[in-house]
PDB file of C-alpha atoms in Angstrom:
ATOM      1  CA  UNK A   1       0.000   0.000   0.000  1.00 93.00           C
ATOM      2  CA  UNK A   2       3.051   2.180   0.599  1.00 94.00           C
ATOM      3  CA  UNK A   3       4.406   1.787  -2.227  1.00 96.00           C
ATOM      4  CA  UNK A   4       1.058   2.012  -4.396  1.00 95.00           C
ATOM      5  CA  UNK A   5       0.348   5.574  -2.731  1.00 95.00           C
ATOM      6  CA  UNK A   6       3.765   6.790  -2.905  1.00 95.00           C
ATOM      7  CA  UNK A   7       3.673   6.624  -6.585  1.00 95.00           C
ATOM      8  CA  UNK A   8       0.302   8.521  -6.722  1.00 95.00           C
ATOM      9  CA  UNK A   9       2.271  11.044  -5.100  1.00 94.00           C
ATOM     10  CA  UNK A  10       5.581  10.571  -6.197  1.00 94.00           C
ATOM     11  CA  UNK A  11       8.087  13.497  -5.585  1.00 93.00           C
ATOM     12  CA  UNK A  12       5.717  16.673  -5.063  1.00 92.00           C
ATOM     13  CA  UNK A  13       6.417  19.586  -5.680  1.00 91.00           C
ATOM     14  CA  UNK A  14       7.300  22.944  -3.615  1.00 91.00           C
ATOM     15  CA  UNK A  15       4.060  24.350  -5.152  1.00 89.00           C
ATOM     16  CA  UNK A  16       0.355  25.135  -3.908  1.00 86.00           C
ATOM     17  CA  UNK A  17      -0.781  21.722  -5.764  1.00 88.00           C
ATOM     18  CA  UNK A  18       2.369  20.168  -3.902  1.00 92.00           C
ATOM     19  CA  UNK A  19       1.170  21.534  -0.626  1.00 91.00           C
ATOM     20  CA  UNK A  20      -2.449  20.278  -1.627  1.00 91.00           C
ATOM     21  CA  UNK A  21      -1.139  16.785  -2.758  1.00 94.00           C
ATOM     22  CA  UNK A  22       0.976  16.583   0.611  1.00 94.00           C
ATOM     23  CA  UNK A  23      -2.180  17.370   2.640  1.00 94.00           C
ATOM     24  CA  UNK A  24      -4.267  14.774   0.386  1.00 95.00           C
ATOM     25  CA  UNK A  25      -1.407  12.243   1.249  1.00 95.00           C
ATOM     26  CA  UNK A  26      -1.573  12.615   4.998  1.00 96.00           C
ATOM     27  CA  UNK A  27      -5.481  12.576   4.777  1.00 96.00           C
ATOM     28  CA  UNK A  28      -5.461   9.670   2.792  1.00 96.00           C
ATOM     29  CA  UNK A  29      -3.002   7.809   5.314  1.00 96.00           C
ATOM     30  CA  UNK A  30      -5.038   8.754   8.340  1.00 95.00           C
ATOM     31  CA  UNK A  31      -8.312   7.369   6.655  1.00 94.00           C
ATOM     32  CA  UNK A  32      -6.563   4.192   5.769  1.00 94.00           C
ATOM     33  CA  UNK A  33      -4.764   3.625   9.126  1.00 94.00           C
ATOM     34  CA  UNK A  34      -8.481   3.921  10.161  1.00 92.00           C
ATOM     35  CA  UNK A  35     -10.560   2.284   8.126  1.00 90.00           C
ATOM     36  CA  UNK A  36      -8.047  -0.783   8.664  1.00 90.00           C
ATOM     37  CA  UNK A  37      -8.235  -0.652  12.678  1.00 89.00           C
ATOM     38  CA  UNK A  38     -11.429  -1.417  12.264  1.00 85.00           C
ATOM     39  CA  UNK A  39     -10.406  -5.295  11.919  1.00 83.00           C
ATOM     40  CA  UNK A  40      -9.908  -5.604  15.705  1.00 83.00           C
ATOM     41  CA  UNK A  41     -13.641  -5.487  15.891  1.00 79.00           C
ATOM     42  CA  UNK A  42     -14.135  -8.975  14.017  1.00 79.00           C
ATOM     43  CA  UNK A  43     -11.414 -10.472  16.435  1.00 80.00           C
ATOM     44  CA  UNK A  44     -13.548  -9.184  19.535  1.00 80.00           C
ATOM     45  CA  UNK A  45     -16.744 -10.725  18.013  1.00 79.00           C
ATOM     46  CA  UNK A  46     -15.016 -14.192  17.579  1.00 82.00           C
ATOM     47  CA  UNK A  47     -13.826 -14.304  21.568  1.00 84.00           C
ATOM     48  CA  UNK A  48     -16.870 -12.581  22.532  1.00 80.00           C
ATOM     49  CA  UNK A  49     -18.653 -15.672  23.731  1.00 83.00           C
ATOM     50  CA  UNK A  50     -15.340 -17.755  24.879  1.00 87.00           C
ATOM     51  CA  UNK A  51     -14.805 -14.840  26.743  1.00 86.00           C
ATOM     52  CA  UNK A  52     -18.031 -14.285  28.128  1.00 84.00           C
ATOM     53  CA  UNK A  53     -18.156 -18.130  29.372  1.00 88.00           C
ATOM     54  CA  UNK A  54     -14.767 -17.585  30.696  1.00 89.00           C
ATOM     55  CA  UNK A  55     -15.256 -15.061  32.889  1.00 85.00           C
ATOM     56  CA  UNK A  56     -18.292 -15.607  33.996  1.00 85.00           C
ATOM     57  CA  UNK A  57     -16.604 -19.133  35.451  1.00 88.00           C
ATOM     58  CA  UNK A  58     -14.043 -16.678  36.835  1.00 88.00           C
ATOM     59  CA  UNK A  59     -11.111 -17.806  34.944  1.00 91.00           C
ATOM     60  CA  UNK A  60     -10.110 -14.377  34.581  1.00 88.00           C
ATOM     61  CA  UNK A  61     -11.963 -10.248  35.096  1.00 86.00           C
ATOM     62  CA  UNK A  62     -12.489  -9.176  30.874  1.00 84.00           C
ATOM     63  CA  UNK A  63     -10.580  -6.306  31.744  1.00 86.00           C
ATOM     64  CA  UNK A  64      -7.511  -8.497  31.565  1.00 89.00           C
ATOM     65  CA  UNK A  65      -8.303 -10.117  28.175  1.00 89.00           C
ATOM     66  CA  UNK A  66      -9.153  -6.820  26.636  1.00 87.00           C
ATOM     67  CA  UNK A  67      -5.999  -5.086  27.864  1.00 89.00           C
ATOM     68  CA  UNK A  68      -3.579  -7.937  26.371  1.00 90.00           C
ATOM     69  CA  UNK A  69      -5.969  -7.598  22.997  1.00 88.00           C
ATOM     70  CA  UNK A  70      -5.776  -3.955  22.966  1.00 87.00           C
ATOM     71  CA  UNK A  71      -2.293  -4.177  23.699  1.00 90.00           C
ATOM     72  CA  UNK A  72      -0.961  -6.796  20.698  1.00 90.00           C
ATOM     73  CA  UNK A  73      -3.239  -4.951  18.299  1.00 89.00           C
ATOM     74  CA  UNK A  74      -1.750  -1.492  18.753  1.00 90.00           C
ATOM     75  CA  UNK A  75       1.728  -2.939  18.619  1.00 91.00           C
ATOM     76  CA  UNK A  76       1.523  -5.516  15.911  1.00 92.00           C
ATOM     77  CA  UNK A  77      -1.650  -4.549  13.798  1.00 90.00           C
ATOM     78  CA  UNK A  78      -1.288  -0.495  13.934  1.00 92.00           C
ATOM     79  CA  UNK A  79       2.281   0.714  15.019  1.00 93.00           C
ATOM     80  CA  UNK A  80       4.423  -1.503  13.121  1.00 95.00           C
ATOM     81  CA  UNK A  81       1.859  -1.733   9.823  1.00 94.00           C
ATOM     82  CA  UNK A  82       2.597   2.611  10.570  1.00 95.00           C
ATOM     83  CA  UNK A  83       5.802   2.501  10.603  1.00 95.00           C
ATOM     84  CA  UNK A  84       6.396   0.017   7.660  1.00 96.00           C
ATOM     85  CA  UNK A  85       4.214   2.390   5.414  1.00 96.00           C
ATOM     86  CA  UNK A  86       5.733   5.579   6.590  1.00 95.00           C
ATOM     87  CA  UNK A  87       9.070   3.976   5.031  1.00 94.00           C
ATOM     88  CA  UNK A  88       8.108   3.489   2.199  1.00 95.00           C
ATOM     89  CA  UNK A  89       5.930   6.598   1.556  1.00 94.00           C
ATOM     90  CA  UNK A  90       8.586   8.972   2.372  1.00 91.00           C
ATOM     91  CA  UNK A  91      11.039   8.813   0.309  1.00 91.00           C
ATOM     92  CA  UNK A  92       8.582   8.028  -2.668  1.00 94.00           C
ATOM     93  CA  UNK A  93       5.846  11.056  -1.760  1.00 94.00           C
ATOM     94  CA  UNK A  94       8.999  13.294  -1.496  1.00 91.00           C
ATOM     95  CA  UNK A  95       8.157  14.371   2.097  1.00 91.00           C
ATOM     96  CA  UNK A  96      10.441  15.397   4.450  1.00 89.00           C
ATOM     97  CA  UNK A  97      13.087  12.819   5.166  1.00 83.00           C
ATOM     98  CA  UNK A  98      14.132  14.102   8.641  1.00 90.00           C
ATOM     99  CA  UNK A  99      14.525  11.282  11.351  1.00 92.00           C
ATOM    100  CA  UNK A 100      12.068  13.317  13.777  1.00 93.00           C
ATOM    101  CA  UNK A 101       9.764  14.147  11.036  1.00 93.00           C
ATOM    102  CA  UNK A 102       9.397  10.547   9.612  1.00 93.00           C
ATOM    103  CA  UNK A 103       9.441   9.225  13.291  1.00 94.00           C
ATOM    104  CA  UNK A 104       6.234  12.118  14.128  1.00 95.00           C
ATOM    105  CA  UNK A 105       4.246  10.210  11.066  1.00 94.00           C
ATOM    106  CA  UNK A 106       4.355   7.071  12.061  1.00 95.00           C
ATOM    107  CA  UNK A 107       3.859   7.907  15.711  1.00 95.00           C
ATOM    108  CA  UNK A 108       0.696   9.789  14.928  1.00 96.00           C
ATOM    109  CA  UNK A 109      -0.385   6.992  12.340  1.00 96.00           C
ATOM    110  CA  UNK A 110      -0.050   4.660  14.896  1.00 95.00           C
ATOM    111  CA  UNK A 111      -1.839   5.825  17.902  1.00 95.00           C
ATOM    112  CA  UNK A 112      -4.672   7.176  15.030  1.00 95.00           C
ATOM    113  CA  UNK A 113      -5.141   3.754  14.300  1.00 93.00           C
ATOM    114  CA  UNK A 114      -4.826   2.250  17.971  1.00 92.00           C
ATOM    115  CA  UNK A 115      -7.352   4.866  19.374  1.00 91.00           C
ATOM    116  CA  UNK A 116      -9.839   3.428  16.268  1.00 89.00           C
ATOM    117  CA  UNK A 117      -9.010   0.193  17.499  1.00 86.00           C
ATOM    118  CA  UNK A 118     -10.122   0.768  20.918  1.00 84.00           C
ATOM    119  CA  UNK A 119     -13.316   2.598  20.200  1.00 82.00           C
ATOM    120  CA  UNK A 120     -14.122  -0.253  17.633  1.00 74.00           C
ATOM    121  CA  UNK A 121     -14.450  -2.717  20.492  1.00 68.00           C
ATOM    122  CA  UNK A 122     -17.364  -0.560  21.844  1.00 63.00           C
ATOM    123  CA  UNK A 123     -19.478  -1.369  18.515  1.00 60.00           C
ATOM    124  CA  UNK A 124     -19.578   2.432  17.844  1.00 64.00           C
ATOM    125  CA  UNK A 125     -16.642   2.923  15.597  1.00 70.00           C
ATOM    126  CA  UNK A 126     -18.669   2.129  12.375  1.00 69.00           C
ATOM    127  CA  UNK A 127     -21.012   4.737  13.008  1.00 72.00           C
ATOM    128  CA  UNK A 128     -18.856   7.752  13.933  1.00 81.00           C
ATOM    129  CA  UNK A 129     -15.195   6.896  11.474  1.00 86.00           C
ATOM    130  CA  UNK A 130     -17.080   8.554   8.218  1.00 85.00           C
ATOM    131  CA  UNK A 131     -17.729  11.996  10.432  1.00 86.00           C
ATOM    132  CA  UNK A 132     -14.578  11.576  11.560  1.00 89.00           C
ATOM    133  CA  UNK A 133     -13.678  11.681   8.047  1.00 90.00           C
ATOM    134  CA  UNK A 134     -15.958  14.408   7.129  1.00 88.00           C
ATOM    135  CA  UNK A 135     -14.718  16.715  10.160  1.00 87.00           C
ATOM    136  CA  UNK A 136     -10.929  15.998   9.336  1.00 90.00           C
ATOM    137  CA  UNK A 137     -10.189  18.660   8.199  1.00 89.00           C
ATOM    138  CA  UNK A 138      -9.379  18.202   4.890  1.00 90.00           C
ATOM    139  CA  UNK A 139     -12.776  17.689   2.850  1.00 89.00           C
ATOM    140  CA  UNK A 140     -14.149  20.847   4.289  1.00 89.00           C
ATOM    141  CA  UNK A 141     -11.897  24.045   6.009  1.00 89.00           C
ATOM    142  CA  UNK A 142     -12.334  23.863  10.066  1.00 90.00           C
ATOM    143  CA  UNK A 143     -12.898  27.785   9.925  1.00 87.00           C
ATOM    144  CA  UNK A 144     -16.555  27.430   7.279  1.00 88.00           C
ATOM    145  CA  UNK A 145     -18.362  24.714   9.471  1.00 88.00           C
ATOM    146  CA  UNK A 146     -21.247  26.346  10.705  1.00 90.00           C
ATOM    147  CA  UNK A 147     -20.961  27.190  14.510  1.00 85.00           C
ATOM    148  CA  UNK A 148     -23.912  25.440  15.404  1.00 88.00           C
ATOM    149  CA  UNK A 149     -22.508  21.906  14.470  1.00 89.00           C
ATOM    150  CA  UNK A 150     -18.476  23.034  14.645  1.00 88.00           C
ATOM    151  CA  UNK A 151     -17.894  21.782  17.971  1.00 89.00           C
ATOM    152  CA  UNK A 152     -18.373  18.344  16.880  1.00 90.00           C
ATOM    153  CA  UNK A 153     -14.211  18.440  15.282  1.00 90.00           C
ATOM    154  CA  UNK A 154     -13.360  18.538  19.257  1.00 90.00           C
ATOM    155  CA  UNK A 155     -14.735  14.868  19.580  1.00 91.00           C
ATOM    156  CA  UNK A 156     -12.781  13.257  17.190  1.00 92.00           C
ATOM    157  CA  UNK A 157      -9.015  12.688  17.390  1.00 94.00           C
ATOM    158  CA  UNK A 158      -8.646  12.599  13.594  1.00 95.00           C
ATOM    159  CA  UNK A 159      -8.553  16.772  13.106  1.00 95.00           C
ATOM    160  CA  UNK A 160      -5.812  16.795  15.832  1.00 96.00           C
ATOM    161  CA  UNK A 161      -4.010  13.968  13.939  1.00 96.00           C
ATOM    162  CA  UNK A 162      -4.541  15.699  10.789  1.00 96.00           C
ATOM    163  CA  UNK A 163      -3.435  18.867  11.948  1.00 96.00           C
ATOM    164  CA  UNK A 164       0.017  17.367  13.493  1.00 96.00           C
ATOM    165  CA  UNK A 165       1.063  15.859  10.318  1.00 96.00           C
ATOM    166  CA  UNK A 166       0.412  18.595   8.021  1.00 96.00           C
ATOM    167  CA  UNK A 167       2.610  21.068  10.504  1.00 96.00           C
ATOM    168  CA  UNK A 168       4.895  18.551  10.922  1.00 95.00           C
ATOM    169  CA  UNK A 169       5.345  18.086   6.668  1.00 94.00           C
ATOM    170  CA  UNK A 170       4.639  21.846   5.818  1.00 94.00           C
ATOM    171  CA  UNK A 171       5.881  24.521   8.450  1.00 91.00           C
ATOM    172  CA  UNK A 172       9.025  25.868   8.192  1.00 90.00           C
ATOM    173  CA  UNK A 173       9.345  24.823   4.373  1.00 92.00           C
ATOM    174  CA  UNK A 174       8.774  27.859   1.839  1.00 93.00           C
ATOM    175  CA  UNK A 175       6.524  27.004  -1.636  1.00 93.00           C
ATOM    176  CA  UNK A 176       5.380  29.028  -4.776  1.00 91.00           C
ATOM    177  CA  UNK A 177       2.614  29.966  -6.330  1.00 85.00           C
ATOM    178  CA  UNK A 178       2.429  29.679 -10.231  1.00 83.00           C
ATOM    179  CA  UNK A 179      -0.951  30.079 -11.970  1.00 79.00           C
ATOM    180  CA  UNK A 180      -1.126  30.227 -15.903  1.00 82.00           C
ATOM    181  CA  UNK A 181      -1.552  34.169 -16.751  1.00 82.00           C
ATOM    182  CA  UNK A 182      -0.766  35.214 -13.301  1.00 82.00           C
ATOM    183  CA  UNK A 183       2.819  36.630 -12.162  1.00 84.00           C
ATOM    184  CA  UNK A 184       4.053  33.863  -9.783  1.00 85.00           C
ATOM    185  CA  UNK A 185       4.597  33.969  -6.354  1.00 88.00           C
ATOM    186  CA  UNK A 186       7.919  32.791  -4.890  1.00 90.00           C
ATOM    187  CA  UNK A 187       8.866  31.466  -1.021  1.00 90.00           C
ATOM    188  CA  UNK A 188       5.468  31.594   0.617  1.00 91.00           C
ATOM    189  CA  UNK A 189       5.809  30.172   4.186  1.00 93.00           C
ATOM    190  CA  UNK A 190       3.971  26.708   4.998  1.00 93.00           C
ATOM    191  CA  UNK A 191       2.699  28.866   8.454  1.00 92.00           C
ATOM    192  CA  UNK A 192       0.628  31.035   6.081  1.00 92.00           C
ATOM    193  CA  UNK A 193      -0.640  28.517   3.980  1.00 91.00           C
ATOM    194  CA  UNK A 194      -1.995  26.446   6.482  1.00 93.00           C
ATOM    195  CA  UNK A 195      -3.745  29.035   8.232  1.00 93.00           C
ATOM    196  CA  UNK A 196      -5.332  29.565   4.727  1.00 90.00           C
ATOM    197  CA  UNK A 197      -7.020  26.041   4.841  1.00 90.00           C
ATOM    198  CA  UNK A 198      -7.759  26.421   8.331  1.00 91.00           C
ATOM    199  CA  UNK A 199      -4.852  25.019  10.329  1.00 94.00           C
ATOM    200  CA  UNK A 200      -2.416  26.738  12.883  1.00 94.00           C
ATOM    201  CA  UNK A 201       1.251  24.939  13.419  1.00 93.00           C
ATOM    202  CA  UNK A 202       1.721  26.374  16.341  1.00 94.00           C
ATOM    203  CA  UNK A 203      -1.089  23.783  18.152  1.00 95.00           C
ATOM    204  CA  UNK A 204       0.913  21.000  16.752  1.00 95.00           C
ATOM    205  CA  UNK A 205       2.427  19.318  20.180  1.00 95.00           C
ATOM    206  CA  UNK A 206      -1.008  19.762  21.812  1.00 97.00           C
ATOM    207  CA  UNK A 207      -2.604  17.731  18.912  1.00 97.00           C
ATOM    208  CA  UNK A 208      -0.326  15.124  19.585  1.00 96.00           C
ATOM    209  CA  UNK A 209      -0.885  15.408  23.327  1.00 96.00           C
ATOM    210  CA  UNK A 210      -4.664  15.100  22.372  1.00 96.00           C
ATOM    211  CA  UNK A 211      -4.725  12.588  20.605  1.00 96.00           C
ATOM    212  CA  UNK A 212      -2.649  10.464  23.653  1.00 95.00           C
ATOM    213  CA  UNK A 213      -5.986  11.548  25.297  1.00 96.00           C
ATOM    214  CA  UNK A 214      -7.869  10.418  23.145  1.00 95.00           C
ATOM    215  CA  UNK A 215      -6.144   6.817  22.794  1.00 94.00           C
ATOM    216  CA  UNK A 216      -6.423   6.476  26.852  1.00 94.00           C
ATOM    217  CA  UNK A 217      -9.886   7.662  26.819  1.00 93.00           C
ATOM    218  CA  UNK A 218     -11.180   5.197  24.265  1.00 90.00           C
ATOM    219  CA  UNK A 219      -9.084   2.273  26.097  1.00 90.00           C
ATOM    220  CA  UNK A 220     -11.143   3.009  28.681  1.00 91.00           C
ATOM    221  CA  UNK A 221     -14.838   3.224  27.541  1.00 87.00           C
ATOM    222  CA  UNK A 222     -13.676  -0.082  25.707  1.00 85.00           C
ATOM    223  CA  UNK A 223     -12.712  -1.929  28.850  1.00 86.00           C
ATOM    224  CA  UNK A 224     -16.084  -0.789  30.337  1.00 87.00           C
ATOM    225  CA  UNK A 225     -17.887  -1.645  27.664  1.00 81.00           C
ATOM    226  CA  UNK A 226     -16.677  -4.753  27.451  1.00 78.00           C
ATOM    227  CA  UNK A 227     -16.994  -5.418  30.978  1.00 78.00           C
ATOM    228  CA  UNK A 228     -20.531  -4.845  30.856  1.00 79.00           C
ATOM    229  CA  UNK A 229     -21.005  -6.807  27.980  1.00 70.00           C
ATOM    230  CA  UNK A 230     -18.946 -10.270  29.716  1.00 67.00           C
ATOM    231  CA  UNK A 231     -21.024  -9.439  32.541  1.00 65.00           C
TER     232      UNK A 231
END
């Protein structure tokens, strides 16, 4: 997959469709790190009732299987599959090939697709991933939802995730701006462009911090849920 969406966007440009494509990249790779997480929900519904039995005979609390489940699957099935793909898109996409930068994607990929994980053992993911999508900011600027319905980005990890790896690819790099029968427009700053499309670099470390949130708050509606459930 890394290598099939690193050729999409092979070696983009310092341009406004380069900063567009990088964006669309980073989108893309959230969406499919989540989309994918959703597998751990099959595995859940295949223990469910060994489980269930299980604990119920007080062989073990639920708690304690879904911790070890939660546990392999963010290691094996989201931050190594992250990390993996981050490899290979890099140096393909064109993206920036710092350790710290490359290290930033795959951490943020990986606890994207872990916090998925753990709110797809509550049975809810399917029905909240595509607003997540929606509200990513990406399909539609943060700054033209309507006010009424804008507060809804704050419950959803996937605009903070979004917001990290576009700051973490795009400020502090400079990009032009060449239209046919316009005068061009040299070394405009990735700051001002992503406050253009609604973004602000300087909230990247909180983003990251809240999506941690996010990824212990999920663990833990999961283990209640599921401890109701094996009840």
């Amino acid at each position: 997959t890394g290598v099939v969406v690193g050729v999409i966007f092979l070696h983009q440009p310092f341009t406004l469709s380069g900063v567009q494509n990088r964006a669309g990249v980073l989108f893309f790779s959230l969406a499919l790190t989540g989309f994918t997480a959703l597998s751990v929900f099959d595995g859940l519904m295949l223990d469910r009732a060994l489980v269930t039995r299980e604990a119920r005979a007080g062989h073990y609390h639920p708690v304690a299987y879904l911790v070890g489940r939660l546990a392999l699957d963010a290691l094996l099935l989201r931050v190594v599959p992250a990390t993996l793909f981050t490899l290979v898109l890099y140096p393909l996409a064109g993206l920036k090939t710092d350790a710290a930068n490359v290290a930033t994607l795959a951490l943020v990929l990986g606890t994207f697709g872990a916090t998925v994980g753990a709110l797809a053992a509550t049975l809810l993911m399917n029905l909240v991933l595509l607003l997540w999508v929606l509200l990513g900011g990406f399909l539609v600027n943060p700054t033209s939802i309507p006010p009424g319905i804008g507060w809804l980005r704050y419950c959803s990890p996937m605009p903070y995730a979004f917001e990290a790896l576009v700051s973490n690819e795009v400020a502090g790099q400079t990009f032009s701006l060449s239209v046919p029968g316009i005068p061009s427009v040299d070394n405009i700053q990735g700051y001002a462009l992503m406050t253009a499309i609604g973004l602000d670099a300087s909230r990247a470390q909180s983003d990251v911090a809240l999506l941690v949130v996010f990824f212990m708050g999920f663990n833990a509606l999961a283990m209640a849920a599921f401890s109701w459930a094996a009840a």
